[in-house]
Amino acid sequence: MQVNHKYNIYMFIATVFFGMTYVLTKNCLNYSTEFHIISFRFSIAFIISLIFLHKKIFPIKRKEFFYSLLLGGLLFLIFITMTIGVKYTTATNASFLVSLSVIFIPFFSWVFNKEKPKKSIFLVLIIVLIGIMLLTLDKNLELHIGDILCLICSLLFSFHVLITERFVKTNNPITLGVLQFGEVAILSFLVQYPIEKFTLPKDEKFWISLLILSVFCTVLAYLIQTVSQKKLSSTLIGLILSLEPIFSGIFGYFFLNEYLTFQQYVGAFLLLISVIYVSVKN
């Protein structure tokens, strides 16, 4: 098996894990609150990463520590908006909306890196807006809070990708990644105490979903992506990741009995082809 083909398969597996995230989060929300889920998820992810990757993390430079604080704070906001968003929309909708970060990245790059996007991206943006309306607006033409939060999550994630790209050029990416896990866990615990009482869910379904979410959808998926980015082009990475909403939709259908109307299928199709187009052309 050729090296690149091997990493193609790895990225495909990681994309399946990413697609599982929304369904697993939705399931965890049946037994616990948003802040508890995030704090438990990233505490487990941080501990596991520290155990297996400590030789690649240390020594930690002062610059890496401060950069990770910025990235971790942004990652915390990303998962807050995503987790609360999933609570108030379907896992399928959430996945499609969050995947739009691929569309938004060229515009953020235009603002921060002075890299003007191609003219075709503006046409794609119009198609995306039509797709969002078809996917999320109900018969009363109302956009629900969960969909809005997932769109905000997508914007924050786009910003996170560009900042991370800048920081990893001169710093250890594994150190930055693992320290982010730790910061998200700490921030979640700190924020939740004034808002809600700390409790440990007793249902085993919660812990099974959380362990899969922490180990496979967080540590393993992000580690695979980090390693694969050294071997594959960003275009190919983006193209494979654009399949995430498809897997999320499949998992949502079989495990959550989520169904899309004809209007929503059309909207989802428009979003999917837009994401794939931008992944290939940029």
mmCIF file of C-alpha atoms in Angstrom:
data_model
loop_
_atom_site.group_PDB
_atom_site.id
_atom_site.type_symbol
_atom_site.label_atom_id
_atom_site.label_comp_id
_atom_site.label_asym_id
_atom_site.label_seq_id
_atom_site.Cartn_x
_atom_site.Cartn_y
_atom_site.Cartn_z
ATOM 1 C CA MET A 1 0.000 0.000 0.000
ATOM 2 C CA GLN A 2 1.404 3.380 -0.991
ATOM 3 C CA VAL A 3 2.119 5.828 1.844
ATOM 4 C CA ASN A 4 -0.399 8.450 0.682
ATOM 5 C CA HIS A 5 -3.125 5.842 0.246
ATOM 6 C CA LYS A 6 -2.529 4.706 3.814
ATOM 7 C CA TYR A 7 -3.025 8.234 5.116
ATOM 8 C CA ASN A 8 -6.111 8.642 2.926
ATOM 9 C CA ILE A 9 -7.619 5.707 4.791
ATOM 10 C CA TYR A 10 -6.538 7.166 8.150
ATOM 11 C CA MET A 11 -8.225 10.474 7.333
ATOM 12 C CA PHE A 12 -11.344 8.654 6.175
ATOM 13 C CA ILE A 13 -11.501 6.872 9.551
ATOM 14 C CA ALA A 14 -10.986 10.181 11.389
ATOM 15 C CA THR A 15 -13.828 11.718 9.364
ATOM 16 C CA VAL A 16 -16.134 8.874 10.431
ATOM 17 C CA PHE A 17 -15.209 9.638 14.059
ATOM 18 C CA PHE A 18 -15.895 13.347 13.542
ATOM 19 C CA GLY A 19 -19.277 12.442 12.039
ATOM 20 C CA MET A 20 -20.117 10.424 15.165
ATOM 21 C CA THR A 21 -19.503 13.456 17.403
ATOM 22 C CA TYR A 22 -22.927 15.025 16.990
ATOM 23 C CA VAL A 23 -24.919 11.857 17.625
ATOM 24 C CA LEU A 24 -22.832 10.972 20.692
ATOM 25 C CA THR A 25 -23.149 14.520 22.048
ATOM 26 C CA LYS A 26 -26.906 14.389 21.506
ATOM 27 C CA ASN A 27 -27.045 11.115 23.434
ATOM 28 C CA CYS A 28 -24.950 12.493 26.311
ATOM 29 C CA LEU A 29 -27.314 15.470 26.585
ATOM 30 C CA ASN A 30 -30.078 13.041 27.597
ATOM 31 C CA TYR A 31 -28.228 12.357 30.846
ATOM 32 C CA SER A 32 -26.152 15.457 31.642
ATOM 33 C CA THR A 33 -25.656 19.161 30.928
ATOM 34 C CA GLU A 34 -23.556 20.913 28.303
ATOM 35 C CA PHE A 35 -20.755 22.058 30.637
ATOM 36 C CA HIS A 36 -20.488 18.658 32.324
ATOM 37 C CA ILE A 37 -20.184 16.908 28.975
ATOM 38 C CA ILE A 38 -17.445 19.257 27.752
ATOM 39 C CA SER A 39 -15.481 19.144 31.029
ATOM 40 C CA PHE A 40 -15.655 15.336 31.276
ATOM 41 C CA ARG A 41 -14.855 14.881 27.587
ATOM 42 C CA PHE A 42 -11.771 17.081 27.575
ATOM 43 C CA SER A 43 -10.527 15.932 30.983
ATOM 44 C CA ILE A 44 -10.464 12.358 29.693
ATOM 45 C CA ALA A 45 -8.909 13.494 26.396
ATOM 46 C CA PHE A 46 -6.217 15.487 28.224
ATOM 47 C CA ILE A 47 -5.312 12.646 30.602
ATOM 48 C CA ILE A 48 -5.122 10.048 27.819
ATOM 49 C CA SER A 49 -3.048 12.388 25.624
ATOM 50 C CA LEU A 50 -0.698 13.121 28.515
ATOM 51 C CA ILE A 51 -0.177 9.415 29.224
ATOM 52 C CA PHE A 52 0.555 8.368 25.634
ATOM 53 C CA LEU A 53 2.124 11.530 24.206
ATOM 54 C CA HIS A 54 4.114 12.981 27.119
ATOM 55 C CA LYS A 55 7.450 12.283 25.401
ATOM 56 C CA LYS A 56 6.328 14.407 22.432
ATOM 57 C CA ILE A 57 4.892 17.204 24.595
ATOM 58 C CA PHE A 58 7.758 18.090 26.916
ATOM 59 C CA PRO A 59 9.685 20.288 27.320
ATOM 60 C CA ILE A 60 7.062 23.034 26.950
ATOM 61 C CA LYS A 61 8.280 26.425 25.767
ATOM 62 C CA ARG A 62 6.845 29.542 27.405
ATOM 63 C CA LYS A 63 5.637 30.725 23.994
ATOM 64 C CA GLU A 64 3.813 27.438 23.403
ATOM 65 C CA PHE A 65 2.073 27.750 26.765
ATOM 66 C CA PHE A 66 0.743 31.238 26.014
ATOM 67 C CA TYR A 67 -0.277 30.312 22.473
ATOM 68 C CA SER A 68 -2.166 27.302 23.814
ATOM 69 C CA LEU A 69 -4.062 29.595 26.210
ATOM 70 C CA LEU A 70 -5.372 31.622 23.287
ATOM 71 C CA LEU A 71 -6.197 28.561 21.202
ATOM 72 C CA GLY A 72 -7.748 26.753 24.172
ATOM 73 C CA GLY A 73 -10.008 29.699 24.997
ATOM 74 C CA LEU A 74 -11.217 29.785 21.413
ATOM 75 C CA LEU A 75 -11.687 25.998 21.374
ATOM 76 C CA PHE A 76 -13.780 26.295 24.542
ATOM 77 C CA LEU A 77 -16.133 28.742 22.791
ATOM 78 C CA ILE A 78 -16.281 26.422 19.778
ATOM 79 C CA PHE A 79 -17.434 23.453 21.819
ATOM 80 C CA ILE A 80 -19.815 25.494 23.966
ATOM 81 C CA THR A 81 -21.636 26.769 20.879
ATOM 82 C CA MET A 82 -21.550 23.336 19.236
ATOM 83 C CA THR A 83 -22.769 21.383 22.279
ATOM 84 C CA ILE A 84 -25.568 23.808 23.144
ATOM 85 C CA GLY A 85 -26.381 24.062 19.435
ATOM 86 C CA VAL A 86 -26.759 20.286 19.108
ATOM 87 C CA LYS A 87 -29.190 20.373 22.039
ATOM 88 C CA TYR A 88 -31.567 22.644 20.120
ATOM 89 C CA THR A 89 -31.240 21.253 16.593
ATOM 90 C CA THR A 90 -30.702 17.871 14.963
ATOM 91 C CA ALA A 91 -27.291 16.185 14.824
ATOM 92 C CA THR A 92 -27.571 16.227 11.022
ATOM 93 C CA ASN A 93 -28.247 19.974 10.844
ATOM 94 C CA ALA A 94 -25.412 20.673 13.289
ATOM 95 C CA SER A 95 -22.906 18.714 11.239
ATOM 96 C CA PHE A 96 -23.795 20.433 7.955
ATOM 97 C CA LEU A 97 -23.680 23.900 9.517
ATOM 98 C CA VAL A 98 -20.382 23.382 11.367
ATOM 99 C CA SER A 99 -18.788 21.981 8.192
ATOM 100 C CA LEU A 100 -19.300 25.397 6.576
ATOM 101 C CA SER A 101 -16.036 26.483 8.203
ATOM 102 C CA VAL A 102 -14.433 25.340 4.915
ATOM 103 C CA ILE A 103 -16.389 28.123 3.192
ATOM 104 C CA PHE A 104 -15.610 30.794 5.793
ATOM 105 C CA ILE A 105 -11.844 30.147 6.025
ATOM 106 C CA PRO A 106 -11.028 31.898 2.695
ATOM 107 C CA PHE A 107 -12.807 35.044 3.911
ATOM 108 C CA PHE A 108 -10.972 35.096 7.249
ATOM 109 C CA SER A 109 -7.734 34.494 5.335
ATOM 110 C CA TRP A 110 -8.605 37.529 3.205
ATOM 111 C CA VAL A 111 -8.968 39.691 6.315
ATOM 112 C CA PHE A 112 -5.929 38.447 8.263
ATOM 113 C CA ASN A 113 -3.515 37.247 5.567
ATOM 114 C CA LYS A 114 -4.523 39.580 2.714
ATOM 115 C CA GLU A 115 -5.190 36.524 0.533
ATOM 116 C CA LYS A 116 -8.102 37.568 -1.667
ATOM 117 C CA PRO A 117 -10.423 34.617 -2.384
ATOM 118 C CA LYS A 118 -11.253 33.610 -5.924
ATOM 119 C CA LYS A 119 -14.295 35.253 -7.489
ATOM 120 C CA SER A 120 -16.066 31.878 -7.638
ATOM 121 C CA ILE A 121 -16.186 31.768 -3.828
ATOM 122 C CA PHE A 122 -18.726 34.602 -3.812
ATOM 123 C CA LEU A 123 -21.085 32.569 -6.008
ATOM 124 C CA VAL A 124 -20.550 29.596 -3.713
ATOM 125 C CA LEU A 125 -21.451 31.780 -0.725
ATOM 126 C CA ILE A 126 -24.803 32.642 -2.323
ATOM 127 C CA ILE A 127 -25.477 28.914 -2.856
ATOM 128 C CA VAL A 128 -24.494 28.289 0.777
ATOM 129 C CA LEU A 129 -26.941 30.922 2.036
ATOM 130 C CA ILE A 130 -29.740 29.319 -0.009
ATOM 131 C CA GLY A 131 -28.734 25.902 1.365
ATOM 132 C CA ILE A 132 -28.754 27.162 4.961
ATOM 133 C CA MET A 133 -32.248 28.611 4.516
ATOM 134 C CA LEU A 134 -33.608 25.395 3.004
ATOM 135 C CA LEU A 135 -31.966 23.235 5.704
ATOM 136 C CA THR A 136 -32.811 25.279 8.790
ATOM 137 C CA LEU A 137 -35.880 27.469 8.211
ATOM 138 C CA ASP A 138 -39.167 25.949 9.323
ATOM 139 C CA LYS A 139 -42.553 26.508 7.675
ATOM 140 C CA ASN A 140 -42.891 29.792 9.605
ATOM 141 C CA LEU A 141 -39.523 30.935 8.169
ATOM 142 C CA GLU A 142 -37.934 30.898 11.637
ATOM 143 C CA LEU A 143 -34.264 30.092 12.245
ATOM 144 C CA HIS A 144 -33.877 28.143 15.501
ATOM 145 C CA ILE A 145 -31.333 28.998 18.204
ATOM 146 C CA GLY A 146 -29.513 25.666 17.776
ATOM 147 C CA ASP A 147 -28.872 26.370 14.096
ATOM 148 C CA ILE A 148 -27.639 29.909 14.877
ATOM 149 C CA LEU A 149 -25.211 28.582 17.504
ATOM 150 C CA CYS A 150 -23.850 25.981 15.064
ATOM 151 C CA LEU A 151 -23.250 28.725 12.497
ATOM 152 C CA ILE A 152 -21.378 30.745 15.150
ATOM 153 C CA CYS A 153 -19.390 27.583 15.952
ATOM 154 C CA SER A 154 -18.452 27.288 12.281
ATOM 155 C CA LEU A 155 -17.187 30.887 12.212
ATOM 156 C CA LEU A 156 -15.172 30.382 15.417
ATOM 157 C CA PHE A 157 -13.703 27.146 14.061
ATOM 158 C CA SER A 158 -12.601 28.932 10.874
ATOM 159 C CA PHE A 159 -10.807 31.529 12.988
ATOM 160 C CA HIS A 160 -9.226 28.760 15.095
ATOM 161 C CA VAL A 161 -7.891 26.972 12.000
ATOM 162 C CA LEU A 162 -6.148 30.097 10.695
ATOM 163 C CA ILE A 163 -4.579 30.987 14.051
ATOM 164 C CA THR A 164 -3.449 27.395 14.578
ATOM 165 C CA GLU A 165 -1.898 27.329 11.101
ATOM 166 C CA ARG A 166 0.175 30.378 12.042
ATOM 167 C CA PHE A 167 1.252 29.070 15.469
ATOM 168 C CA VAL A 168 2.263 25.525 14.458
ATOM 169 C CA LYS A 169 4.846 26.796 11.970
ATOM 170 C CA THR A 170 7.324 27.562 14.762
ATOM 171 C CA ASN A 171 5.905 25.506 17.640
ATOM 172 C CA ASN A 172 5.216 21.887 18.580
ATOM 173 C CA PRO A 173 1.688 21.099 17.259
ATOM 174 C CA ILE A 174 1.187 18.175 19.653
ATOM 175 C CA THR A 175 2.051 20.361 22.657
ATOM 176 C CA LEU A 176 -0.380 23.041 21.514
ATOM 177 C CA GLY A 177 -3.098 20.455 20.895
ATOM 178 C CA VAL A 178 -2.808 18.636 24.213
ATOM 179 C CA LEU A 179 -2.582 21.833 26.279
ATOM 180 C CA GLN A 180 -5.764 23.003 24.561
ATOM 181 C CA PHE A 181 -7.575 19.889 25.777
ATOM 182 C CA GLY A 182 -6.501 20.688 29.339
ATOM 183 C CA GLU A 183 -7.583 24.316 29.142
ATOM 184 C CA VAL A 184 -11.019 23.485 27.735
ATOM 185 C CA ALA A 185 -11.549 21.023 30.619
ATOM 186 C CA ILE A 186 -10.508 23.600 33.234
ATOM 187 C CA LEU A 187 -12.614 26.417 31.739
ATOM 188 C CA SER A 188 -15.649 24.122 31.586
ATOM 189 C CA PHE A 189 -15.319 23.193 35.260
ATOM 190 C CA LEU A 190 -14.796 26.842 36.298
ATOM 191 C CA VAL A 191 -17.790 28.111 34.332
ATOM 192 C CA GLN A 192 -20.188 25.364 35.378
ATOM 193 C CA TYR A 193 -19.796 25.728 39.173
ATOM 194 C CA PRO A 194 -21.574 29.117 39.469
ATOM 195 C CA ILE A 195 -24.278 27.883 37.079
ATOM 196 C CA GLU A 196 -24.979 24.285 38.047
ATOM 197 C CA LYS A 197 -24.138 21.759 40.745
ATOM 198 C CA PHE A 198 -21.426 19.229 39.973
ATOM 199 C CA THR A 199 -22.882 15.749 39.515
ATOM 200 C CA LEU A 200 -21.678 12.437 38.113
ATOM 201 C CA PRO A 201 -24.212 10.844 35.745
ATOM 202 C CA LYS A 202 -24.985 7.255 36.742
ATOM 203 C CA ASP A 203 -26.363 5.895 33.491
ATOM 204 C CA GLU A 204 -23.858 3.632 31.708
ATOM 205 C CA LYS A 205 -25.117 4.818 28.294
ATOM 206 C CA PHE A 206 -23.763 8.276 29.130
ATOM 207 C CA TRP A 207 -20.295 6.985 30.009
ATOM 208 C CA ILE A 208 -20.096 4.687 26.978
ATOM 209 C CA SER A 209 -20.992 7.609 24.681
ATOM 210 C CA LEU A 210 -18.605 9.934 26.517
ATOM 211 C CA LEU A 211 -15.663 7.518 26.337
ATOM 212 C CA ILE A 212 -16.162 7.042 22.601
ATOM 213 C CA LEU A 213 -16.478 10.826 22.248
ATOM 214 C CA SER A 214 -13.291 11.450 24.268
ATOM 215 C CA VAL A 215 -11.042 8.673 22.968
ATOM 216 C CA PHE A 216 -12.095 8.229 19.334
ATOM 217 C CA CYS A 217 -13.723 11.544 18.358
ATOM 218 C CA THR A 218 -11.268 13.776 20.215
ATOM 219 C CA VAL A 219 -7.838 12.240 20.913
ATOM 220 C CA LEU A 220 -7.608 9.713 18.080
ATOM 221 C CA ALA A 221 -9.385 11.769 15.396
ATOM 222 C CA TYR A 222 -7.355 14.929 16.047
ATOM 223 C CA LEU A 223 -4.110 12.938 16.306
ATOM 224 C CA ILE A 224 -4.808 11.225 12.971
ATOM 225 C CA GLN A 225 -5.536 14.586 11.357
ATOM 226 C CA THR A 226 -2.341 16.133 12.752
ATOM 227 C CA VAL A 227 -0.170 13.277 11.504
ATOM 228 C CA SER A 228 -1.936 13.081 8.121
ATOM 229 C CA GLN A 229 -1.448 16.811 7.488
ATOM 230 C CA LYS A 230 2.293 16.143 7.199
ATOM 231 C CA LYS A 231 1.722 13.610 4.407
ATOM 232 C CA LEU A 232 -1.334 14.885 2.506
ATOM 233 C CA SER A 233 -2.201 18.189 0.865
ATOM 234 C CA SER A 234 -4.599 20.543 2.624
ATOM 235 C CA THR A 235 -6.886 20.241 -0.420
ATOM 236 C CA LEU A 236 -7.168 16.478 -0.013
ATOM 237 C CA ILE A 237 -7.596 16.808 3.773
ATOM 238 C CA GLY A 238 -10.443 19.277 3.249
ATOM 239 C CA LEU A 239 -12.086 17.082 0.619
ATOM 240 C CA ILE A 240 -12.087 14.017 2.892
ATOM 241 C CA LEU A 241 -13.357 16.050 5.872
ATOM 242 C CA SER A 242 -16.205 17.392 3.730
ATOM 243 C CA LEU A 243 -17.700 13.874 3.941
ATOM 244 C CA GLU A 244 -18.318 14.397 7.685
ATOM 245 C CA PRO A 245 -21.963 15.590 7.325
ATOM 246 C CA ILE A 246 -22.793 12.452 5.319
ATOM 247 C CA PHE A 247 -21.611 10.188 8.143
ATOM 248 C CA SER A 248 -23.365 12.373 10.710
ATOM 249 C CA GLY A 249 -26.592 12.078 8.715
ATOM 250 C CA ILE A 250 -26.246 8.276 8.529
ATOM 251 C CA PHE A 251 -25.602 7.979 12.277
ATOM 252 C CA GLY A 252 -28.455 10.401 13.008
ATOM 253 C CA TYR A 253 -30.829 8.333 10.895
ATOM 254 C CA PHE A 254 -29.972 4.960 12.445
ATOM 255 C CA PHE A 255 -29.393 5.978 16.082
ATOM 256 C CA LEU A 256 -31.604 9.038 16.594
ATOM 257 C CA ASN A 257 -34.314 8.403 13.981
ATOM 258 C CA GLU A 258 -33.636 11.809 12.429
ATOM 259 C CA TYR A 259 -35.335 12.447 9.120
ATOM 260 C CA LEU A 260 -34.946 15.290 6.635
ATOM 261 C CA THR A 261 -37.789 16.742 4.611
ATOM 262 C CA PHE A 262 -37.397 17.106 0.836
ATOM 263 C CA GLN A 263 -36.630 20.819 1.372
ATOM 264 C CA GLN A 264 -33.909 19.946 3.891
ATOM 265 C CA TYR A 265 -32.392 17.335 1.575
ATOM 266 C CA VAL A 266 -32.092 19.977 -1.149
ATOM 267 C CA GLY A 267 -30.484 22.402 1.335
ATOM 268 C CA ALA A 268 -28.088 19.736 2.622
ATOM 269 C CA PHE A 269 -27.122 18.813 -0.954
ATOM 270 C CA LEU A 270 -26.343 22.449 -1.795
ATOM 271 C CA LEU A 271 -24.179 22.780 1.331
ATOM 272 C CA LEU A 272 -22.350 19.523 0.626
ATOM 273 C CA ILE A 273 -21.449 20.369 -2.989
ATOM 274 C CA SER A 274 -20.368 23.861 -1.862
ATOM 275 C CA VAL A 275 -18.028 22.417 0.786
ATOM 276 C CA ILE A 276 -16.580 19.874 -1.669
ATOM 277 C CA TYR A 277 -16.100 22.550 -4.344
ATOM 278 C CA VAL A 278 -14.202 24.880 -2.007
ATOM 279 C CA SER A 279 -12.124 21.950 -0.688
ATOM 280 C CA VAL A 280 -11.037 21.055 -4.217
ATOM 281 C CA LYS A 281 -10.505 24.579 -5.566
ATOM 282 C CA ASN A 282 -8.562 26.077 -2.593
#
